[in-house]
CSV table of C-alpha atoms and ligand atoms in Angstrom, one decimal:
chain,number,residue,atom,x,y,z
A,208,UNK,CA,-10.1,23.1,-6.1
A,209,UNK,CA,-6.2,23.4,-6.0
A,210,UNK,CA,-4.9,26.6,-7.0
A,211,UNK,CA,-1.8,24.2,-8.3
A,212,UNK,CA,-1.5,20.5,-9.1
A,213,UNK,CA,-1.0,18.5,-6.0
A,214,UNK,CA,2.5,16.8,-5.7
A,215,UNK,CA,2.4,13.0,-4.6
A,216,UNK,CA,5.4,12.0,-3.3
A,217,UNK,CA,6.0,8.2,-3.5
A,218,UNK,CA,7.7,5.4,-3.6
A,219,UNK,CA,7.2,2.5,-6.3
A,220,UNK,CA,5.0,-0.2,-5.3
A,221,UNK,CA,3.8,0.8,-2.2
A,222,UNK,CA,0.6,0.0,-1.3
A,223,UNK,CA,-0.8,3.2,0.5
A,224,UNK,CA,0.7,5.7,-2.2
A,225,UNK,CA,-1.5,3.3,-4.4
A,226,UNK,CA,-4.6,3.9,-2.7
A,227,UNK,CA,-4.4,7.8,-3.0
A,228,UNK,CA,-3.4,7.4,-6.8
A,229,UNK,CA,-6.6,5.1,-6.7
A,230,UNK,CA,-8.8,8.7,-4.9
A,231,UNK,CA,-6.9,11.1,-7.2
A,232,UNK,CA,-8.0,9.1,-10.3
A,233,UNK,CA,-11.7,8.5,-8.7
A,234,UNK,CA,-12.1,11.9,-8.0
A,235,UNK,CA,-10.4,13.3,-11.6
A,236,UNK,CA,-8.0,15.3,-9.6
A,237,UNK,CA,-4.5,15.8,-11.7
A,238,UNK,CA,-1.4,15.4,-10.0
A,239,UNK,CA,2.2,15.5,-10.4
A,240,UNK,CA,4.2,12.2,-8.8
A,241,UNK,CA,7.6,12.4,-7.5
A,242,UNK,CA,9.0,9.1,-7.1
A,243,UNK,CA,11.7,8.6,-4.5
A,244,UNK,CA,13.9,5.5,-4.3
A,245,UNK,CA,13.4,2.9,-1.4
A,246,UNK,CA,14.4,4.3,2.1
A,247,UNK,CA,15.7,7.6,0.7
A,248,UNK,CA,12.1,9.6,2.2
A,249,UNK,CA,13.5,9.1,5.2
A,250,UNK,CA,15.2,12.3,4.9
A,251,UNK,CA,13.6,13.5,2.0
A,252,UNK,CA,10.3,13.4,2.8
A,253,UNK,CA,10.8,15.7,6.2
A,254,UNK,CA,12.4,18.4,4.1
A,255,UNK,CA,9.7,18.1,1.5
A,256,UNK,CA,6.4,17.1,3.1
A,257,UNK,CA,7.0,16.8,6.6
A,258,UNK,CA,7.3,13.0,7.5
A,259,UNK,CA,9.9,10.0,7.1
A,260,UNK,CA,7.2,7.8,5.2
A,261,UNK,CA,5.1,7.7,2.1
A,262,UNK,CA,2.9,8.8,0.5
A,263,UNK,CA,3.4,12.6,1.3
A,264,UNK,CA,1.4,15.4,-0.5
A,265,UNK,CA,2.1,19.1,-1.0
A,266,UNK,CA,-0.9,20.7,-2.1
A,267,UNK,CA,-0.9,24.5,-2.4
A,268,UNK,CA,2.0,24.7,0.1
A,269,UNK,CA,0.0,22.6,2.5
A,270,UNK,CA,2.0,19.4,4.2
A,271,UNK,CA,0.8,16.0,4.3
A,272,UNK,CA,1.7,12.5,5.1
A,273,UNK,CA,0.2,9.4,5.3
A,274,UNK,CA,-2.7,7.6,3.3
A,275,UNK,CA,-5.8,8.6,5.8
A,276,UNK,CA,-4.7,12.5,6.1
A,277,UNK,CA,-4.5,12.6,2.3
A,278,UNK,CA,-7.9,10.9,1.9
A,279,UNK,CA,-9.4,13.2,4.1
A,280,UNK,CA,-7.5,16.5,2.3
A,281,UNK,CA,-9.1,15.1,-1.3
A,282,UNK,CA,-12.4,14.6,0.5
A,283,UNK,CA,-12.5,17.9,1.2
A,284,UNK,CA,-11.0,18.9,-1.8
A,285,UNK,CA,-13.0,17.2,-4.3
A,286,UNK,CA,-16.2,16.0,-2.5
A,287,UNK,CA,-17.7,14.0,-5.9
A,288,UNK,CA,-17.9,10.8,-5.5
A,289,UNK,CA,-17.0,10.7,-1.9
A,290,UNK,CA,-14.9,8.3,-0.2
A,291,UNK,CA,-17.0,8.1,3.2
A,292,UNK,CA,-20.8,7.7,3.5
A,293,UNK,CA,-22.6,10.5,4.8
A,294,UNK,CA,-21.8,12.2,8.4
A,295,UNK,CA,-25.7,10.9,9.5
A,296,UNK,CA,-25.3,7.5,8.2
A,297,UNK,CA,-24.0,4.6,10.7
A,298,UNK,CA,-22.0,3.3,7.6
A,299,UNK,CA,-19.9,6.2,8.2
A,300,UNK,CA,-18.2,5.1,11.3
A,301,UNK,CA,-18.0,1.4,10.1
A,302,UNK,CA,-15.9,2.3,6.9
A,303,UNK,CA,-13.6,5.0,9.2
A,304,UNK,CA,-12.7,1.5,11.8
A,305,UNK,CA,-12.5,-0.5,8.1
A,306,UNK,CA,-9.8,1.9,7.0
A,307,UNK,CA,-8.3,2.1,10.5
A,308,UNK,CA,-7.7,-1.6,10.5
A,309,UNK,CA,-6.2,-1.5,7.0
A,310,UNK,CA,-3.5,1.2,7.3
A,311,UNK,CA,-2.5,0.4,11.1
A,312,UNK,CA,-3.0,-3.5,11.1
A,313,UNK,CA,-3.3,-5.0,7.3
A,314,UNK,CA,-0.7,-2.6,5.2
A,315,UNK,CA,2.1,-3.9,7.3
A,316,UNK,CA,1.5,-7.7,6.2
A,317,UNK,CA,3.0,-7.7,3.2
A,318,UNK,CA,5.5,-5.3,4.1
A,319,UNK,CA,7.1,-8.4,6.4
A,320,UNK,CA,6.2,-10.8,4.0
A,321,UNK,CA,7.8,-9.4,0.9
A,322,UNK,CA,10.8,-7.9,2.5
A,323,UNK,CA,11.4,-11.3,4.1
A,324,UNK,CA,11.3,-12.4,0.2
A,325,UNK,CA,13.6,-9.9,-0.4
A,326,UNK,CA,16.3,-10.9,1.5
A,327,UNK,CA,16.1,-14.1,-0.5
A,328,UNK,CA,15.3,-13.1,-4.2
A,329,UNK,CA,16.7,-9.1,-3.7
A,330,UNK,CA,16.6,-8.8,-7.7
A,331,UNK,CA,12.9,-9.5,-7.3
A,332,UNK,CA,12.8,-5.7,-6.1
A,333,UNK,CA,13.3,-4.5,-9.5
A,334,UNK,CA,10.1,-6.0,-10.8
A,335,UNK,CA,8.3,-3.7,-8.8
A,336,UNK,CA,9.8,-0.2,-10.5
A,337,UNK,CA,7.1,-0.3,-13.0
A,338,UNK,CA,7.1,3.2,-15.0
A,339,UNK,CA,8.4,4.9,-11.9
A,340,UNK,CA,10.8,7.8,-13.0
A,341,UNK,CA,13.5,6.9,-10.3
A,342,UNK,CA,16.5,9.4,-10.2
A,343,UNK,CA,18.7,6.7,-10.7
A,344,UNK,CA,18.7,4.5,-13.5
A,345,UNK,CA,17.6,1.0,-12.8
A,346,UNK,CA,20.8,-0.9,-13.7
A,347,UNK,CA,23.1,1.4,-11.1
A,348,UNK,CA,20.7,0.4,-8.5
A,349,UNK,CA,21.5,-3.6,-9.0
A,350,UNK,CA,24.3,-3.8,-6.6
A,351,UNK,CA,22.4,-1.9,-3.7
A,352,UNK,CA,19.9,-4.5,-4.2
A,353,UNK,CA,20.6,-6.9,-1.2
A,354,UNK,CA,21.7,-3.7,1.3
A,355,UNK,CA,18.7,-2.1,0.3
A,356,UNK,CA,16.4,-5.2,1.3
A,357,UNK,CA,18.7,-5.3,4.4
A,358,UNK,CA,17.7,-1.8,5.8
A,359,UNK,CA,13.8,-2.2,4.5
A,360,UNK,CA,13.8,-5.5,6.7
A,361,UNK,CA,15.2,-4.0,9.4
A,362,UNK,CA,12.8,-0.1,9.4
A,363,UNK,CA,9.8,-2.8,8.9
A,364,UNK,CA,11.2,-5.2,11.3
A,365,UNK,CA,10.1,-8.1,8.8
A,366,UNK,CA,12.2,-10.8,11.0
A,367,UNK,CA,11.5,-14.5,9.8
A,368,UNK,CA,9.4,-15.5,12.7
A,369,UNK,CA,7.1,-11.6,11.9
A,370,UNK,CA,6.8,-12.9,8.1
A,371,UNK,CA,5.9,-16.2,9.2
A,372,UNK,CA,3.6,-15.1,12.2
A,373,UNK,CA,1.9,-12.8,8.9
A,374,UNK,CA,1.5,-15.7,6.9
A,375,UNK,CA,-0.1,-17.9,9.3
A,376,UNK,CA,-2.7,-15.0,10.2
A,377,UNK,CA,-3.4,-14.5,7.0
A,378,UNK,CA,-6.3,-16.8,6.4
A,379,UNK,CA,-8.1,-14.7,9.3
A,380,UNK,CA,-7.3,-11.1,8.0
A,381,UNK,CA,-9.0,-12.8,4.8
A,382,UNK,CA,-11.9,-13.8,6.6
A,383,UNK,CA,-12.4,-10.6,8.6
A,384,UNK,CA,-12.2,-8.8,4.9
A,385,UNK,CA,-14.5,-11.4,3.3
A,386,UNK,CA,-17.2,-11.3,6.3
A,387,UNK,CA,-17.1,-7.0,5.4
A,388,UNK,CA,-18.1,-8.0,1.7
A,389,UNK,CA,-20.8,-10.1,2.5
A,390,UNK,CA,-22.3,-7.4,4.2
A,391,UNK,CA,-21.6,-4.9,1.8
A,392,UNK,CA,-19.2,-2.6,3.9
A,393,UNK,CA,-16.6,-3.0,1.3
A,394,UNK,CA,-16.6,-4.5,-2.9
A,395,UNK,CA,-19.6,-1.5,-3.9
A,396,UNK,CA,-19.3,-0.6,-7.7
A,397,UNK,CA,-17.4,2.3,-6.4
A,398,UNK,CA,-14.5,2.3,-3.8
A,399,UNK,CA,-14.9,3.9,-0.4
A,400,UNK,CA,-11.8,4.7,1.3
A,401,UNK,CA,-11.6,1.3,2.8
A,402,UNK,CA,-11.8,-0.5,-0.2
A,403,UNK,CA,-8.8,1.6,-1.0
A,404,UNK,CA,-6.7,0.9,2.0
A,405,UNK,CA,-7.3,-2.9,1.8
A,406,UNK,CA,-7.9,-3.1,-1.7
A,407,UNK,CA,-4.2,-1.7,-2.2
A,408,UNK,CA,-3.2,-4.3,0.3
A,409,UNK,CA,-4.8,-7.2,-1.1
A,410,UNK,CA,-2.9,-5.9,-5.0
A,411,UNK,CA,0.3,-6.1,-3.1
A,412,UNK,CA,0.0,-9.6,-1.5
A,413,UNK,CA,-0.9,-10.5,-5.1
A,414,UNK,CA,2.2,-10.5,-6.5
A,415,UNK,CA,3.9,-12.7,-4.0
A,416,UNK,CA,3.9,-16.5,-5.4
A,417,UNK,CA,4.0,-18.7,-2.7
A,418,UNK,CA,0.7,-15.6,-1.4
A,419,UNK,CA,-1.8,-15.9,-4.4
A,420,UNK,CA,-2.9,-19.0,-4.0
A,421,UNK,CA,-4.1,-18.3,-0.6
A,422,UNK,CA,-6.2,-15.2,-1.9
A,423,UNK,CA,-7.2,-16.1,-5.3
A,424,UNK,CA,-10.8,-16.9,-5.9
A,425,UNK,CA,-12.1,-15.3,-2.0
A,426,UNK,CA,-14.0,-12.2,-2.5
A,427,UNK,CA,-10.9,-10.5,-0.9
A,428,UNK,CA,-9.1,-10.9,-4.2
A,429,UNK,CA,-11.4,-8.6,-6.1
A,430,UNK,CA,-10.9,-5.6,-4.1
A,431,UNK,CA,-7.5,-5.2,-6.0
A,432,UNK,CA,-9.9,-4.0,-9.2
A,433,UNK,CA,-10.3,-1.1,-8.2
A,434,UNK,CA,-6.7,-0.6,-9.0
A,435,UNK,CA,-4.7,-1.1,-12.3
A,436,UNK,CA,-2.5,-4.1,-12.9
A,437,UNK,CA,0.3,-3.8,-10.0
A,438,UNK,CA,3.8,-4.3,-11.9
A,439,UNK,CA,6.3,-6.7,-9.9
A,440,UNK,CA,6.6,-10.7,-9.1
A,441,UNK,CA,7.8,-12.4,-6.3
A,442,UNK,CA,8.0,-16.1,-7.7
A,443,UNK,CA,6.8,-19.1,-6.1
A,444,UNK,CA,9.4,-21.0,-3.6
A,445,UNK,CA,11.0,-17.9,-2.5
A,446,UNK,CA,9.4,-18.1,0.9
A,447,UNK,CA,9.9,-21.4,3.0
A,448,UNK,CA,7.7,-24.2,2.4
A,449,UNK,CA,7.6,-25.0,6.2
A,450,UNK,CA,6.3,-21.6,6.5
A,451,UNK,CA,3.4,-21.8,4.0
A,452,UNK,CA,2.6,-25.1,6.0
A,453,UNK,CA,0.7,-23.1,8.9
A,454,UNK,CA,-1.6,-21.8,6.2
A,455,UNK,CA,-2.4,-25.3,4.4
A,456,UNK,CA,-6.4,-26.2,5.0
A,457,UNK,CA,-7.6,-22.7,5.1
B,21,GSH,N1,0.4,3.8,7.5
B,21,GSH,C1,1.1,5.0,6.9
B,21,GSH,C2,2.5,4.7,6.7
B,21,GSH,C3,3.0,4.5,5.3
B,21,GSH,C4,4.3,3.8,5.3
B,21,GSH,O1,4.9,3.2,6.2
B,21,GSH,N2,4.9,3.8,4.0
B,21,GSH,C5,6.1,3.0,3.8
B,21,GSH,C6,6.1,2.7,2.3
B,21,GSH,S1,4.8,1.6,1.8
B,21,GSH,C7,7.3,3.9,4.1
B,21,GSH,O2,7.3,5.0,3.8
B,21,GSH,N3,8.2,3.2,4.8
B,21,GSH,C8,9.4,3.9,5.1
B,21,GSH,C9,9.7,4.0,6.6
B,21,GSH,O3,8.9,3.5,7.4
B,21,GSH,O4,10.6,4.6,7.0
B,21,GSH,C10,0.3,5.5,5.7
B,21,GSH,O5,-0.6,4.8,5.2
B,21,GSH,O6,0.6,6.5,5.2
């Protein structure tokens, strides 16, 4: 164990610090969480925890950033109940690719999607704060609401044809993740680390309106229980109608 709590540094709403919240809690390791405001780990996080994204982790005055090299850290940290199936099983490498696919391909879908609803609806960020403890209060950061969905658009580069290009290969991602279920490589009673990285995906797309409808009732949807009830709303008829079109039938 830790000779001192690990430090989570993160950022509200996002996906991937909700999948190692989602380990820490699984594996009963206590924590502290340091929530930084949108865009600002870019130079916080090198000072702090050695990268420009979250999550980040200090854990005994070890450096770390990003979902997977966390995962890994708690393994090893906390091996009960793992996150990985054992080093001789074949599921092993399966579940690694699963997770690969879910933090380099899958976490940056609703990333474009939602910042591109963002740009529309920028007061529809402030559903997402939840019970973060931001350093600012809420009601300062209304009028850096549309610059702030500005410079997240442009870091993810969520143009409107990348948003749209999202949506309309949405119905395969779900398919991809739904064929993984049916063959029980993700959706056990426990959560592997996988489950995590899509599962925390899957929560996030949730909340966008005009997005549920294409999720809910596929086994993909239940993935986000593993996770509690994600705090923000994008509401229907922010995004484009033509844009939802390329998805209609699936
Ligand atoms: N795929 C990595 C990257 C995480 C990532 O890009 N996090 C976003 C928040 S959800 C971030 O920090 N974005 C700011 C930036 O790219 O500068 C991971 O899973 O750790």
């Amino acid at each position: 164990m830790a000779r001192t709590r690990p430090r989570l540094y993160a950022l509200p709403a996002s996906h991937p610090c909700a999948a190692v919240e989602a380990a820490l809690a699984l594996k009963s390791i206590d924590y502290d969480r340091v929530d930084l405001l949108p865009m600002s780990q870019v130079l916080i996080g090198p000072l702090r925890y050695g990268g420009a994204t979250v999550p980040g982790m200090r854990l005994d005055g070890e450096r770390l950033v990003g979902s997977r090299a966390i995962m890994r850290r708690l393994e090893a940290l906390a091996p009960e109940p793992p996150l990985l199936p054992p080093s001789d099983s074949p599921a092993r490498a399966q579940v690694l690719e699963a997770e690969r696919w879910g933090d380099e391909s899958f976490q940056s879908v609703p990333r474009r999607i939602i910042d591109a609803a963002f740009l529309r609806r920028p007061e529809a960020m402030l559903s997402y704060v939840g019970d973060a403890k931001l350093p600012l209060p809420v009601g300062m950061m209304r009028p850096a609401l549309p610059v702030t969905a500005r410079l997240m658009a442009f870091k993810n580069k969520a143009t409107d044809e990348a948003a749209r290009a999202d949506l309309a290969a949405l119905p395969g991602h779900l398919d991809r993740i739904d064929a993984w279920i049916a063959e029980g490589l993700l959706g056990g009673e426990l959560p592997n680390a996988a489950d995590l990285q899509i599962g925390s995906t899957i929560r996030l797309l949730l909340t966008i309106g005009d997005v549920r409808p294409l999720i809910a009732g596929r086994p993909a949807a239940e993935l986000a229980r593993y996770f509690p009830p994600q705090p923000g709303e994008v509401p229907a008829g922010v995004l484009p109608a033509e844009w939802l079109a390329s998805t209609a039938g699936s």
